[in-house]
Amino acid sequence: MSPIPRRSLLKAAAVAGAAAQFSWVLGSAQARAADGPVELTWLEDGGLGAAPGSTLGVPWPKGAYPKDQTFALTDGAGKEVPVQTWPLAYWPDGSLKWTAHAIGPQSAAEKYTLKAGRPAASAKKVTVERKGGTVEVATGVLTASIGTSGATLVKSVRRGATEIAKDGRLVLLRQGELEDGDQGAQRYERFESAIGKVTVEQDGPVRAVVRIDGTHRRGHRSWLPFSIRLYFYAGAESFRMVHTITYDGTQEPGKASGDFIRGLGVRFTVPMRDETYDRHVRIGGDGTGLLREAVKGITGLRRDPGAAVQAAQFEGKKLPDPATWDQRVTSRLHLIPEWGDYTLSQLSADGFTVRKRTKKGHGWIAAGGGRRASGFGYVGGASGGLAFGLRDFWEKHPAGLDIRGAATDEAEVTLWLWSPEAQPMDLRFYHDGMGQDTYEKQLDGLEITYEDYEPEFGTPYGIARTSELLFWAHDATPTAEALARQVETVRTPPQLTAPPRQFITAGVFGPGLYSEPDRSTPAKAKIEDHLDFLFTYYKDQVEQRRWYGFWDYGDVMHSYDPARHQWRYDVGGYAWDNSELSPDLWLWYAYLRSGRADIFRFAEAMTRHTGEVDVYHLGKWAGLGTRHGVQHYADSAKQQRIANTTYRRFYYFLTADERVGDLMHANVDSDETFLVLDPQRKVRPDPDYKPDPHALSIGFGTDWSGLVSAWLTEWERRGPKWEKARARVLSTMETIAAQPNGFVQGSGLYDLDTGKFAVADKAVVSVSHLSAVFGLNELCAELIDLVDNDKFERAYLDYCRYYNATKAEQKARYGTDFGSLNLFQGHSRLDAYAAHRTDDDKLARRAWEKFYRSDGYKESAPWKTEQVTGPVALVPGSEADWVFTNDTALYGLAAIENLALLGDRIPG
């Protein structure tokens, strides 16, 4: 075995906790290449558009910048742009690892340059001030007064002296009884938001963030906790809302009573000051299409008020004095109906309808429809109005938009995250247990449907969902062009980003594990083509299979049923994937190396879903996630590997998203969940086992990788518990390395108080095919780079070297072989990592051999899709008869890491 390279003195000092001084002269050539100016571009073309601002994260090499470094931003023409900067993460030596940067709407540049320096002063600054029972945020264009108690979250939104909107609150409709087949006929109860706590998280000068936590309340009952963040940028006429709910209702299997959500939304009141013929309604349809109407229409009448008057109303401009119109119209204005109410319902991914009526108590008439609405609307007039939008509107159906009372003094706008026109939200478990009332029966059930069932475990209590909304305060009805830009912003919020080269040279997310796409040889080009094929295939499957819906959007399916040409959406543990085998990692590494917008957006949706829906955030299982199944919470395997912080880190560091930051911080103490739920309870030979806080059995694979990712992230973020987290990282690394067989030992007894594994007195061989497929390799690559612990590296490299070894080689090293294993193709990346670290050509050759010719997709595999004709599926003629299962996540990770680590040694 070749000698293991030593790391710098800086890292050794960090391990000892003595990194008080920087040694800038030790910076590598790679660091110097990545600490210079960074060119920032937009993920998609079009610049900032109508967004209030944008925030991104930028990584830096170890030792490049001290923690108090300031940064300056210029646009493509060299003009200084105000920017707000704050640290996201630090290297162990205290230097900056990630910084966040926020810009407002002052610049419309297509690209920017970020470098060390003093930031430009902003002509308009966002300010935050507490006034009595409110927090007042002013951007220089709008002022928002945020409540600190009661039901009203946003008391008012003003533009100058004009109040554009007020009484911003949350809406919840609860239905307590269901009757199958007639669910919509039941009565419901109205709950309103109740503020519990308001926190100013940032106060400018470019960006301000206010967090509001509370519950929904009716009378003495409070439930459905919410966490709302409001984002404001200097100079912006709009603000962003990130809305999270955590489900804490009751829905018992087989019973028709419980907490069924009938409607869930955000509501504002909009003062209407103008004459009704100067009031306008705009509702987004397909693409950037808009329904453009006035509350009192003067076009299409029997008598013509004049071409100029009609054109002005259609364009949303203030009309001339009616005395100048054709008086046959002016004298009959009171006979023209005023359409005060509009509603758009998107109850599926494939259709929406728009209806309108004059007022309550009168009939609705159809006003149009289409396939997929943008989730955007506007109501107001010549003196101003409110534009609003809900992101992922049709993807997270059933959704809706309501405008009520536009013909009165005050209109009411509701953005429905769950439309009351849909069936009530039914989260009851999908079967009655089928007699599986003992562990023996449940294990037998696992053998046929792959579902790990257990009574009362298939509960949604504690799962969450986050939605994003935008609001614009206008001083007049916007033009069609301006509204179209807002529609595009709602659909795809503009995102600044650094180039792939910056991520790679900064050495984040595992130095050497990924590289930019390389097609320099036929062999490399073929692998790149296969990676592109895999992503395109899954992206197309989301659309073809309609993997959409409020609780489902962002996930993919686990396995395919080739007999019926259908994913096994209804077969036990083969249905929703819930991050099984780490598709999240495959997608994020694919983005980091390519910078592709379509991959980023796919991974973003998955991160939002898997971090919220597949994980418990309340109750006894908080901090654990649920294994794959027919419902995202159905399986009884509640494990750390699904709640894995590894999957969230990418999105957080790329965007500085505070909600994802919350999720990662919540995992810091998830080692305590092993006291609550024994993951081995069904197979443990000792029926009287009780968890011992000083001797918890924790695996070195899926368990430890999930725990250490949370600790590492808290440490590098310098979160509230970072010192404890750092100690946990170092102590567990040390005590895993000290085991008789290192990682091959399989598990150890963990002490919650000390954060250490007890060193076993007997060598054991316990290896699982799952241990390294939930981020272990990527995390160990980071840890080995960060922490100078040669024993840990040797222990891990031994695991890498022997997993894919022959049984004879395993037995010669450990006294026994590893037994029956699989996923050798995915584990080829462990071979590649060990070969790279030890400069072992033989191991490099084995990496490619296992990648090409083991138990995965072989060189002869038909990398194509073919249509199946005939009535074989719901969508005839559009099915693929050759499909991948979620093992493609392993193929993708192995391909990316092998190319990066061993691309120069690739066969052919």
mmCIF file of C-alpha atoms in Angstrom, residues 800 804 824-836 840-854 894 897-899 901-902 905-907:
data_model
loop_
_atom_site.group_PDB
_atom_site.id
_atom_site.type_symbol
_atom_site.label_atom_id
_atom_site.label_comp_id
_atom_site.label_asym_id
_atom_site.label_seq_id
_atom_site.Cartn_x
_atom_site.Cartn_y
_atom_site.Cartn_z
ATOM 1 C CA CYS A 800 -12.955 0.916 0.063
ATOM 2 C CA ASN A 804 -15.173 -5.116 -4.169
ATOM 3 C CA PHE A 824 -20.694 -3.454 -6.917
ATOM 4 C CA GLN A 825 -21.026 -0.917 -9.707
ATOM 5 C CA GLY A 826 -21.997 1.812 -7.256
ATOM 6 C CA HIS A 827 -19.143 0.766 -4.983
ATOM 7 C CA SER A 828 -16.652 1.124 -7.820
ATOM 8 C CA ARG A 829 -16.383 4.728 -6.743
ATOM 9 C CA LEU A 830 -14.892 3.481 -3.454
ATOM 10 C CA ASP A 831 -12.273 1.647 -5.479
ATOM 11 C CA ALA A 832 -11.662 4.815 -7.452
ATOM 12 C CA TYR A 833 -11.290 6.919 -4.323
ATOM 13 C CA ALA A 834 -8.817 4.509 -2.720
ATOM 14 C CA ALA A 835 -6.886 4.194 -5.967
ATOM 15 C CA HIS A 836 -6.643 7.963 -6.246
ATOM 16 C CA ASP A 840 -2.727 2.277 -6.981
ATOM 17 C CA ASP A 841 -3.003 1.396 -10.683
ATOM 18 C CA LYS A 842 -4.300 -2.108 -10.006
ATOM 19 C CA LEU A 843 -7.123 -0.735 -7.888
ATOM 20 C CA ALA A 844 -7.893 1.850 -10.566
ATOM 21 C CA ARG A 845 -8.277 -0.909 -13.127
ATOM 22 C CA ARG A 846 -10.599 -2.777 -10.777
ATOM 23 C CA ALA A 847 -12.699 0.358 -10.333
ATOM 24 C CA TRP A 848 -13.403 0.506 -14.060
ATOM 25 C CA GLU A 849 -13.913 -3.265 -14.268
ATOM 26 C CA LYS A 850 -16.564 -3.143 -11.541
ATOM 27 C CA PHE A 851 -18.118 -0.056 -13.085
ATOM 28 C CA TYR A 852 -18.449 -1.608 -16.527
ATOM 29 C CA ARG A 853 -18.945 -5.303 -15.899
ATOM 30 C CA SER A 854 -20.413 -6.032 -12.463
ATOM 31 C CA ALA A 894 -20.007 6.178 -9.635
ATOM 32 C CA GLU A 897 -16.586 10.197 -9.143
ATOM 33 C CA ASN A 898 -14.741 7.647 -11.268
ATOM 34 C CA LEU A 899 -14.374 10.151 -14.092
ATOM 35 C CA LEU A 901 -10.701 10.531 -9.801
ATOM 36 C CA LEU A 902 -9.564 8.138 -12.512
ATOM 37 C CA ARG A 905 -6.891 5.866 -16.492
ATOM 38 C CA ILE A 906 -10.226 5.047 -18.118
ATOM 39 C CA PRO A 907 -10.086 1.980 -20.398
#
